[in-house]
Coordinates of C-alpha atoms in Angstrom, one line a residue:
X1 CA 0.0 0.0 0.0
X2 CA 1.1 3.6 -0.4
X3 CA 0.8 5.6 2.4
X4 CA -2.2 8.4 1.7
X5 CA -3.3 10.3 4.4
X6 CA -5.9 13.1 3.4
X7 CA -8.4 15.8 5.0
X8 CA -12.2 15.6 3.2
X9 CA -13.9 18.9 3.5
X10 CA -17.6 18.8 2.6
X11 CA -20.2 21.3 2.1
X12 CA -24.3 21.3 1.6
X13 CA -25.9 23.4 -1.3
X14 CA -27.0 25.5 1.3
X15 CA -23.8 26.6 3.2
X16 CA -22.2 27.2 0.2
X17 CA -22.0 30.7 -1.3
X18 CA -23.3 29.7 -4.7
X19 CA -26.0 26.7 -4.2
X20 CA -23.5 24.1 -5.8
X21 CA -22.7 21.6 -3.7
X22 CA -18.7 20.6 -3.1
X23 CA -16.8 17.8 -2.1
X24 CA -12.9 18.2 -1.4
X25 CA -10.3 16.5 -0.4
X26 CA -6.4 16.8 -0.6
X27 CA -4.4 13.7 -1.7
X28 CA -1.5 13.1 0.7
X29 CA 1.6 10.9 0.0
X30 CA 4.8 9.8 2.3
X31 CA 8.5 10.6 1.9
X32 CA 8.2 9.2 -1.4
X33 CA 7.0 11.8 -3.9
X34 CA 4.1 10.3 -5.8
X35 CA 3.3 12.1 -9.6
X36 CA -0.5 12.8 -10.0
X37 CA -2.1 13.4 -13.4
X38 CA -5.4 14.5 -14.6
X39 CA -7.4 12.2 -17.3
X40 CA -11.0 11.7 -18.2
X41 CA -11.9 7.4 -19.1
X42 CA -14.2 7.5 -21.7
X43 CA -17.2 4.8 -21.3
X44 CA -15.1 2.4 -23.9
X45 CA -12.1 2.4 -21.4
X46 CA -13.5 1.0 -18.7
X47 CA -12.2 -2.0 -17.7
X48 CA -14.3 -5.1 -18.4
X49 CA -12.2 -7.1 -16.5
X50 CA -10.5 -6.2 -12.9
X51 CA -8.0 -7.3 -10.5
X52 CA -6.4 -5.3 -8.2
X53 CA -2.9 -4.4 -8.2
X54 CA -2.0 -4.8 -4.7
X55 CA -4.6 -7.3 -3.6
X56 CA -4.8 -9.4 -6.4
X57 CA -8.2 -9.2 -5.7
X58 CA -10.3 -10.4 -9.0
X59 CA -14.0 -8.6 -9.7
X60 CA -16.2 -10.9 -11.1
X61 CA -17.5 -9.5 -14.7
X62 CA -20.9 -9.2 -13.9
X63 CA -19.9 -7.0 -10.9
X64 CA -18.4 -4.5 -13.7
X65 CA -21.9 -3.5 -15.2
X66 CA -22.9 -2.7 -18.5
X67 CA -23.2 0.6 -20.1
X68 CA -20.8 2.3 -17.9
X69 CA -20.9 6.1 -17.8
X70 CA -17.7 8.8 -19.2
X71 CA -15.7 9.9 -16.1
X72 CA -13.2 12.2 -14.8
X73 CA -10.4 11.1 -12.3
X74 CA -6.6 12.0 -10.7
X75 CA -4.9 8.8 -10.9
X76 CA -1.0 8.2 -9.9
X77 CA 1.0 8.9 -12.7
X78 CA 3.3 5.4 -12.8
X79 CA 0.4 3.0 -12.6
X80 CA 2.7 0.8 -10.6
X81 CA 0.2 -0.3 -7.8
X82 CA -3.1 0.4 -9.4
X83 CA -5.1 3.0 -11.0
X84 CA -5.9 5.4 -7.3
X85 CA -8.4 7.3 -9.5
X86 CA -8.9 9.6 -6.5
X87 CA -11.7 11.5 -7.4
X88 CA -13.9 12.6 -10.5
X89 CA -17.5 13.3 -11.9
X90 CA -19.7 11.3 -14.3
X91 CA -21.4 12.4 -17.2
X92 CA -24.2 12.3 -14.9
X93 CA -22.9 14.7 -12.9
X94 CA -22.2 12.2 -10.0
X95 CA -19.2 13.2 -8.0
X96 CA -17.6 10.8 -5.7
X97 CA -13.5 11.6 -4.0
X98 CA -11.8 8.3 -2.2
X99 CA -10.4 7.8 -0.2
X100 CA -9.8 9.3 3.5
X101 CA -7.8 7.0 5.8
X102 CA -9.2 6.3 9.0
X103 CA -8.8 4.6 12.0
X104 CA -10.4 1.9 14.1
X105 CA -10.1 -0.2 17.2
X106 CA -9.2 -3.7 18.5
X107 CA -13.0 -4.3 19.5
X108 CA -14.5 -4.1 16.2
X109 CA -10.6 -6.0 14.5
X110 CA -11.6 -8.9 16.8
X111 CA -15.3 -9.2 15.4
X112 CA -14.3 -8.3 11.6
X113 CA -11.0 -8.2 10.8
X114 CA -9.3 -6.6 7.9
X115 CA -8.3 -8.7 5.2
X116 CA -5.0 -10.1 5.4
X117 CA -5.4 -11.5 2.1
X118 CA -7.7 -10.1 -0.9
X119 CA -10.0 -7.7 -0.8
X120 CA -10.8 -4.0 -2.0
X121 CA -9.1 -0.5 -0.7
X122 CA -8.0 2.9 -2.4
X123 CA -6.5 2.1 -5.1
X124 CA -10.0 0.4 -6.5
X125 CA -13.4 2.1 -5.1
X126 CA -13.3 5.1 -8.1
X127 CA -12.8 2.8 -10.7
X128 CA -15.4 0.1 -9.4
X129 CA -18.2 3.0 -8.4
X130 CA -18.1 6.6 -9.9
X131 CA -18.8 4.6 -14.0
X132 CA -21.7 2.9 -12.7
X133 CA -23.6 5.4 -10.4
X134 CA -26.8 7.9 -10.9
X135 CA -26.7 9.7 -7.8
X136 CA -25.2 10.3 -4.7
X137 CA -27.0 7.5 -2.4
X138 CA -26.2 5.2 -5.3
X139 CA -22.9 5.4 -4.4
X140 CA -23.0 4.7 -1.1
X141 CA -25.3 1.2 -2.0
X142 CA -22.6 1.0 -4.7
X143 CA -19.6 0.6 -2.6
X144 CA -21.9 -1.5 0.1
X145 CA -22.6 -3.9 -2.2
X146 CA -18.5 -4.1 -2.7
X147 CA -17.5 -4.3 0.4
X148 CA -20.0 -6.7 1.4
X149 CA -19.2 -9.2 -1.3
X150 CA -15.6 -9.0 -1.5
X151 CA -14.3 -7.4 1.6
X152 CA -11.1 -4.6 2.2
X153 CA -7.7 -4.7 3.9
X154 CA -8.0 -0.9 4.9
X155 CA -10.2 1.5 7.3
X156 CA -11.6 4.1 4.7
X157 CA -13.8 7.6 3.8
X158 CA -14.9 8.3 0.8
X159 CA -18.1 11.0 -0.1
X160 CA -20.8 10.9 -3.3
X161 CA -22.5 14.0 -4.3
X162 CA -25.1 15.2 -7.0
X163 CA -26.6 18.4 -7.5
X164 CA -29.0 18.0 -4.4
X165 CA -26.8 15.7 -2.1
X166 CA -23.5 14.5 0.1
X167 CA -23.2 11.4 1.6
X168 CA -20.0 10.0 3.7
X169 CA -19.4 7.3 4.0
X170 CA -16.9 5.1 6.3
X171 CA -15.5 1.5 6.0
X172 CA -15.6 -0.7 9.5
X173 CA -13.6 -3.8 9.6
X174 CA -13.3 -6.2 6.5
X175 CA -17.2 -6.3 5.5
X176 CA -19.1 -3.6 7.6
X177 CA -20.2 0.2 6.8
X178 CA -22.0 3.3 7.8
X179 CA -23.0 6.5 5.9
X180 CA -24.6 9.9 6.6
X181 CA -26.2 12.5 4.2
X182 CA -24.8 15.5 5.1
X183 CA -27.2 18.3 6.0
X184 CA -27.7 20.9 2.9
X185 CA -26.6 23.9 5.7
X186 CA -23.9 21.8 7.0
X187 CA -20.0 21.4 6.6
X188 CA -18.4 18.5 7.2
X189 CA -14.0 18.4 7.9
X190 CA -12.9 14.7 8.3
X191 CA -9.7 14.2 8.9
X192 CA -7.4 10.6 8.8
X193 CA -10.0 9.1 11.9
X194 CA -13.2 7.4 12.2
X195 CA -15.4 10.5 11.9
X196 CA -19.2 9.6 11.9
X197 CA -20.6 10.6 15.0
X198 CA -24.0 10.2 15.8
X199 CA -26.0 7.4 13.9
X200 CA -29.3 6.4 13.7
X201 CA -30.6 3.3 12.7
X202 CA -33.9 3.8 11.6
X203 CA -33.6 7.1 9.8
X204 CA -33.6 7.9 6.0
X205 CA -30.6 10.2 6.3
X206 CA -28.5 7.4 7.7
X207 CA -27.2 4.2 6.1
X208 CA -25.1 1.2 6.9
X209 CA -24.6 -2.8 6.3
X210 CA -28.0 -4.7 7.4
X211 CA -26.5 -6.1 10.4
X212 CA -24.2 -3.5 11.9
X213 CA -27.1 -2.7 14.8
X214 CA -27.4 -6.1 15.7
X215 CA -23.4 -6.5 15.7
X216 CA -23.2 -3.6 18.2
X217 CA -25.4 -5.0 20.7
X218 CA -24.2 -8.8 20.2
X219 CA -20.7 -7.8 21.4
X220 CA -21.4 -5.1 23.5
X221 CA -19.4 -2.6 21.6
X222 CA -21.5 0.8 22.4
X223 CA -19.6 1.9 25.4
X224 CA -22.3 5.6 25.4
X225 CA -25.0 5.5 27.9
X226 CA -27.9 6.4 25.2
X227 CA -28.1 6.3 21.5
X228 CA -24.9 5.4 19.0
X229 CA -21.6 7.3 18.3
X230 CA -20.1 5.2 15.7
X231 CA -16.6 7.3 16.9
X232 CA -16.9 5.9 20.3
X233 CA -18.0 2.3 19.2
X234 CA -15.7 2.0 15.9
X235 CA -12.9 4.3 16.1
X236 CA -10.6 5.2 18.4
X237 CA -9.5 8.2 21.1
X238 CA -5.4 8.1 21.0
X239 CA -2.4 10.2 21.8
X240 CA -1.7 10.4 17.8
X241 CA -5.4 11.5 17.3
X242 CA -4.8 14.0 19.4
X243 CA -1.7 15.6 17.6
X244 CA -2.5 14.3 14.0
X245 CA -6.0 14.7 13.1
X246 CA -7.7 16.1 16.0
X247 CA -6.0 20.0 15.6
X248 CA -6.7 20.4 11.5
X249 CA -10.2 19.9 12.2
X250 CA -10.0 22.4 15.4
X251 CA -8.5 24.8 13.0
X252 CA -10.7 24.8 10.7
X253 CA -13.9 24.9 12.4
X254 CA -12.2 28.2 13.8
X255 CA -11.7 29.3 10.7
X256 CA -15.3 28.6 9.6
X257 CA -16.6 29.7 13.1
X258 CA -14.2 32.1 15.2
X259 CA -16.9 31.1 17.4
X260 CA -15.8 27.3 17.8
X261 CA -13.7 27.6 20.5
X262 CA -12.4 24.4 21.9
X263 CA -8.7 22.9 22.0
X264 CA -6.7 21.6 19.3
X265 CA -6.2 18.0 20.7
X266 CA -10.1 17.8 21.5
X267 CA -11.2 14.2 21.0
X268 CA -15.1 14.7 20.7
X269 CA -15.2 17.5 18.0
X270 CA -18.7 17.0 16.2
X271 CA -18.5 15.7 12.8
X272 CA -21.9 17.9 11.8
X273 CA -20.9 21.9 12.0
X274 CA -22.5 25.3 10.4
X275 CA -20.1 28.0 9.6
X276 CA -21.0 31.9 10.1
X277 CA -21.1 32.4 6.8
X278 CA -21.7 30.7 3.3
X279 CA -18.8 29.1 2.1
X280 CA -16.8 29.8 -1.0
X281 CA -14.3 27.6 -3.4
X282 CA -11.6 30.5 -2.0
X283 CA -12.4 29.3 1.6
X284 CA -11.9 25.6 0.7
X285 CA -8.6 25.9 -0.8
X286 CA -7.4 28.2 1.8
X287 CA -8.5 25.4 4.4
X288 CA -6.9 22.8 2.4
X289 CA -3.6 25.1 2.5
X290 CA -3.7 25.8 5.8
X291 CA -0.9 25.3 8.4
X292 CA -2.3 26.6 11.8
X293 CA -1.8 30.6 10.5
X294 CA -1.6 33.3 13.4
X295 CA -1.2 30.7 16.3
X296 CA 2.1 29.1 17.9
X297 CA 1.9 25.8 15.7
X298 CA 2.6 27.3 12.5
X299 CA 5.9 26.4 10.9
X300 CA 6.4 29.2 9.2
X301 CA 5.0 31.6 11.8
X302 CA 7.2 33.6 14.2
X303 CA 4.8 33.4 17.5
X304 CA 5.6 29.6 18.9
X305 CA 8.9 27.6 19.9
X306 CA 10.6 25.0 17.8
X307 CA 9.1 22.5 19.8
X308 CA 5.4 23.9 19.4
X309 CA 5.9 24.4 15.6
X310 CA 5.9 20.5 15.7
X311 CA 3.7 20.0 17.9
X312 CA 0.4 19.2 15.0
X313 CA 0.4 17.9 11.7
X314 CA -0.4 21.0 9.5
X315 CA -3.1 20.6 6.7
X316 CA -1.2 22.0 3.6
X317 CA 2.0 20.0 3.6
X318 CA 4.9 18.9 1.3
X319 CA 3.0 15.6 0.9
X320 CA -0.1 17.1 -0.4
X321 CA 0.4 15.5 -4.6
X322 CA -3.4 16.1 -5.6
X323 CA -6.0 18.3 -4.3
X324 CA -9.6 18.8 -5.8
X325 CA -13.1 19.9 -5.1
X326 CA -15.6 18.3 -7.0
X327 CA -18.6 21.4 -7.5
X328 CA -22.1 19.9 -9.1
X329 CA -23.6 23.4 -9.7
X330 CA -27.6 24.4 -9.5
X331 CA -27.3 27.5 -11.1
X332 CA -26.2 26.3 -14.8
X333 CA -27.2 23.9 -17.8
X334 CA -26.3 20.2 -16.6
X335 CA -24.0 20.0 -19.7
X336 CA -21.6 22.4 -17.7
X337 CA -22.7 21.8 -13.9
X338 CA -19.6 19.5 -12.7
X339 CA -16.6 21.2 -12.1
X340 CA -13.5 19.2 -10.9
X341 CA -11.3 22.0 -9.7
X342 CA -7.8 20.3 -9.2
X343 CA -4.4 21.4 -8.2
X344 CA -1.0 19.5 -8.1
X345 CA 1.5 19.2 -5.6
X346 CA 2.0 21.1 -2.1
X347 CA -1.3 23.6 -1.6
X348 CA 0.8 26.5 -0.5
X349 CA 2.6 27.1 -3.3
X350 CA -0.3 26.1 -6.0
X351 CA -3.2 27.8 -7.6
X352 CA -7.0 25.4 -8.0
X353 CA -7.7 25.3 -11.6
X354 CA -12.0 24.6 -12.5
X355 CA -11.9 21.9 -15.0
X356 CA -15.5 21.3 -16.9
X357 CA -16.4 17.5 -17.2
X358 CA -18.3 17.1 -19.8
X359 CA -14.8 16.1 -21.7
X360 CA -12.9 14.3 -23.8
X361 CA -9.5 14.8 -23.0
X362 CA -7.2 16.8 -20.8
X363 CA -4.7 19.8 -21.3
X364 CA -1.0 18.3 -22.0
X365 CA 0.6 19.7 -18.6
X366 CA -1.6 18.3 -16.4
X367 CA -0.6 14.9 -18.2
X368 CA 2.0 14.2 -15.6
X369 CA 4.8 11.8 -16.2
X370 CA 6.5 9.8 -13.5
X371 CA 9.8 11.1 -14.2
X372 CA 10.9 15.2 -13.4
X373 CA 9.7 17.3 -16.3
X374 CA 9.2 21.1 -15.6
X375 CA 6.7 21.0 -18.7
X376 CA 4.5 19.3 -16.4
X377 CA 2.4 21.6 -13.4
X378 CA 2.5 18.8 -10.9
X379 CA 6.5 19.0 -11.2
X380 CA 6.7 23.1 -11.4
X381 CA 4.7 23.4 -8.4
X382 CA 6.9 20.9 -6.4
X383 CA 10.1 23.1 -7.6
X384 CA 8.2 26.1 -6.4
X385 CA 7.3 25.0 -3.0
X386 CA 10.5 23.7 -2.1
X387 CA 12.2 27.2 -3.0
X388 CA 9.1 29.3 -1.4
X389 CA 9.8 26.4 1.8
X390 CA 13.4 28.1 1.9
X391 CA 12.0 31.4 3.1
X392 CA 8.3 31.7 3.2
X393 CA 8.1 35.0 4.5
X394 CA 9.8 36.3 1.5
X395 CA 7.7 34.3 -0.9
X396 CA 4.5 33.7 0.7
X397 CA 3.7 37.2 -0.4
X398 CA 4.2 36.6 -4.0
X399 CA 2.4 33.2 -3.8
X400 CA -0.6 35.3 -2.2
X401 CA -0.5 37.4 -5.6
X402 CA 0.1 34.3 -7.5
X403 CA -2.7 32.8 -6.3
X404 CA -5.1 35.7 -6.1
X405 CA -4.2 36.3 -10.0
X406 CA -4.8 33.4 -10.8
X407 CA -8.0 32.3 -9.8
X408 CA -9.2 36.0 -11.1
X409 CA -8.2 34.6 -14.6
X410 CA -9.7 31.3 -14.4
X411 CA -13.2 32.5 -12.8
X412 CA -13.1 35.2 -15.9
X413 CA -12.7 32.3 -18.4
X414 CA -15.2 30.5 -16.5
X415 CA -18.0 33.4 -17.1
X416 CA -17.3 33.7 -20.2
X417 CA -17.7 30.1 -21.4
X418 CA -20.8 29.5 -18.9
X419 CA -22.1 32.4 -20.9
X420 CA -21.1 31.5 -24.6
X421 CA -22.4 27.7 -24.2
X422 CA -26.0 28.6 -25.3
X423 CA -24.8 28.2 -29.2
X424 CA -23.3 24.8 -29.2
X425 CA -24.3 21.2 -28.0
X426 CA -23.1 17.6 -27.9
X427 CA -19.7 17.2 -29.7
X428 CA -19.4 20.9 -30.5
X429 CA -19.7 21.9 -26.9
X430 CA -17.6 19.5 -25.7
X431 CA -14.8 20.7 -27.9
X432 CA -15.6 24.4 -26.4
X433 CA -14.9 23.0 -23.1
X434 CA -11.9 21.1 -23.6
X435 CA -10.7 24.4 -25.5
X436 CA -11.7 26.7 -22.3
X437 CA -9.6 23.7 -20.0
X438 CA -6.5 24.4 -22.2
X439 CA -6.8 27.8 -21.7
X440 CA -7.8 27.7 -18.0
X441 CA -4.5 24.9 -17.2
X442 CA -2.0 27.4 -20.1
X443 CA -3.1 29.9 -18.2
X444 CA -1.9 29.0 -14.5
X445 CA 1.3 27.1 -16.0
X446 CA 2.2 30.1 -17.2
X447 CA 1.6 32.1 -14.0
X448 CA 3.5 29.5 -12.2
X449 CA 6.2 29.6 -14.3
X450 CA 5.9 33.8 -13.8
X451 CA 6.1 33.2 -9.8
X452 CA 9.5 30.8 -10.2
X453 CA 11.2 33.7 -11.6
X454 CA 9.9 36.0 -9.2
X455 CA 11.3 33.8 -6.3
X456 CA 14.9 33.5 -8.5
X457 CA 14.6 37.5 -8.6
X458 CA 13.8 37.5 -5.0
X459 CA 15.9 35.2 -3.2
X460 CA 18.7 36.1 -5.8
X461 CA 20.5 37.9 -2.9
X462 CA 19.5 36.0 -0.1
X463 CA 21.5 33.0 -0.5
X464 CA 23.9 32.4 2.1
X465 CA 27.0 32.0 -0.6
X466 CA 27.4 35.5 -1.4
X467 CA 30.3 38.1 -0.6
X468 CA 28.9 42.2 -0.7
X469 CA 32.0 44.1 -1.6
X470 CA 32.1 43.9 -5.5
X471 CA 34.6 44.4 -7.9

């Protein structure tokens, strides 16, 4: 397995500043760096046959359904150990990101193990789901049915949304599940723990396998005086919670709600929240780049000690490789309503660029390779955050106006095309959109490209190897 450990930020039609409703999550990696590309799998190259990479773990045809839908997705670059389609939308405007690792506990491993041999985990659930689904609840019976039938060596998230809905969902042991539809005025951050809170069994907003009740109260697993909180049954309460997932949630409920409160290591943060505000694509990228700003654990802030700059894992880090949010919008034609915004590499040092769906192919440099090519975004914006790492005070400024310009552009060539797409249809519009994509993805290369010479200009006489008296 490679190590991918993420934070999911979801948001309701309702809390969102436009109607749409979003699903985000950023695509973490390990020391290893892992390239990330951007394709779209028309409905002829889906796989009619299926076996996982890592768990050898064969789908039996009739499991890969007929008719399968056009899709977008962010898979790893070398293909090595799978596909890891990450996230995409349908050409039924069904969104679905996966996955979020999570935790669990020794009661529920005892009852129903993980799979030491077989099964299904992150590298498969896009592939096997997002083709064959026509809504967001489908989704979640989708990857049921999966999990059910062939099992999974992993604890996972993953989220579904259409135009109306969002449903999480969370893996629990090798063959169990639970989902929740998430409130239209709600947000929803879940970090790498078992995040479902509150459950109820006999409610139409709630999901999970047919028997999960029934396991609960057969082992005695429900250690709450009333009701169910799948995080006290399923998950778990540790040290690393406390220092690892717990404080990016704190943070960004803060950020959401300066009315929050609470302490960073808090283990019983509800999974549920409303922010003060409606909530904007700016705000989700900003959370998804965050690293504790204006408080003592920020690495590049000036307020803590060493040892407090260490203390909590930040959100935006140098192992973010992919980071989307996938936007059904309510307020446009269905031909143009998915968006997949994406962005490559470490999120403080990268600008999100809104990718229509309804495609056929992708622009050329965000094609990545596996091998260094600065012709490729995902390998610029590494380069860029490793120099802006070397002194971000310096550069954080001209990321800020990097980023600022940026997204300026791209909403401008957004308007213009959700405006011109009145006068074309099927293949025609299509070929509009993959045109407005190119421009869109030329458009931020080129910025990017702009900012790395900036920070040359800039840091030109900072470097430590340098003597002032000249000839």
């Amino acid at each position: 397995m490679k190590p991918t450990e993420c934070t999911t930020i979801l948001v309701g039609k309702d809390a969102t500043i436009d109607g749409s409703t979003m699903i985000a999550r950023s695509e973490d990696g390990g020391r290893t760096i892992i390239p990330e590309r951007f394709d779209v799998v028309m409905a002829a190259d889906q796989p009619k046959h299926y076996e996982s990479v890592i768990s050898h773990q064969k789908i039996d045809d009739e499991d890969l359904l007929p008719n399968p839908l056009r899709y977008t997705s962010a898979p790893d670059a070398s293909g090595e150990n799978g596909i890891w389609a990450a996230a995409g939308i349908n050409s039924d405007n069904i969104a679905m990101t996966a996955t979020e690792t999570i935790t669990t506990n020794s009661r529920i491993q005892g009852i129903d193990p993980l799979l030491e041999k077989g099964g299904l985990g992150e590298e498969d659930f896009v592939t096997l789901t997002l083709p064959y689904i026509h809504s967001a609840y489908e989704g979640v019976e989708r990857v049921g049915y999966l999990l059910e039938k062939y099992g999974t060596y992993e604890m996972n998230g993953m989220a579904f949304s259409d135009k109306n809905e969002i449903w999480y969902l969370e893996t629990i042991g090798g063959h169990h599940w639970a989902a929740r539809r998430i409130p239209d005025d709600a947000y929803v951050i879940a970090p790498n723990r078992l995040n479902i809170d509150e459950f109820y069994f006999d409610n139409d907003d709630f999901a999970s396998s047919e028997d999960l009740k029934d396991l609960i109260e057969e082992y005695h697993l429900n250690p709450d005086l009333e009701g169910y909180n799948l995080r006290h049954i399923f998950g778990s309460s540790t040290i690393k919670d406390a220092h690892y997932n717990n404080p990016r949630a704190w943070y960004i409920h803060n950020y959401f709600d300066p009315n929050f409160g609470g302490e960073p290591s808090d283990q019983d943060q509800p999974f549920i929240c409303h922010a003060n505000r409606k909530i904007s694509i700016e705000d989700i990228k900003w959370a998804e780049s965050s690293h504790y700003q204006d408080t003592p654990f920020d690495a590049y802030g000036d307020q803590g000690t060493p040892e407090q700059k260490k203390t909590f894992r930040p959100i935006g880090i140098n192992r973010n490789f992919e980071t989307h949010i996938l936007q059904i919008r309510n307020d446009v034609p269905e031909e143009i309503a998915g968006v997949q915004w994406l962005a490559f590499g470490p999120n403080t040092f990268n600008s999100m660029v809104p990718f229509y769906t309804n495609i056929t192919t992708t622009p050329a440099s965000f094609q990545t390779g596996p091998k260094f090519d600065l012709n490729k975004i995902f390998w610029l914006n590494k380069l860029t955050a490793q120099l802006g790492d070397t002194n971000f005070r310096v550069y954080g400024e001209l990321e800020a106006d990097f980023e600022q310009k940026s997204l300026a552009q791209c909403h401008k060539i957004q308007h213009e095309t959700d405006k011109e797409i009145e006068n074309y249809s099927g293949n025609e519009l299509q070929d509009k959109l993959n045109k407005a994509n190119q421009k869109m993805a030329d458009t931020v290369y080129n910025n990017t490209v702009e900012l790395l010479g900036n920070m040359v200009n800039e840091g030109h006489g900072l470097m430590t190897l340098k003597y002032d008296l000249l000839d």
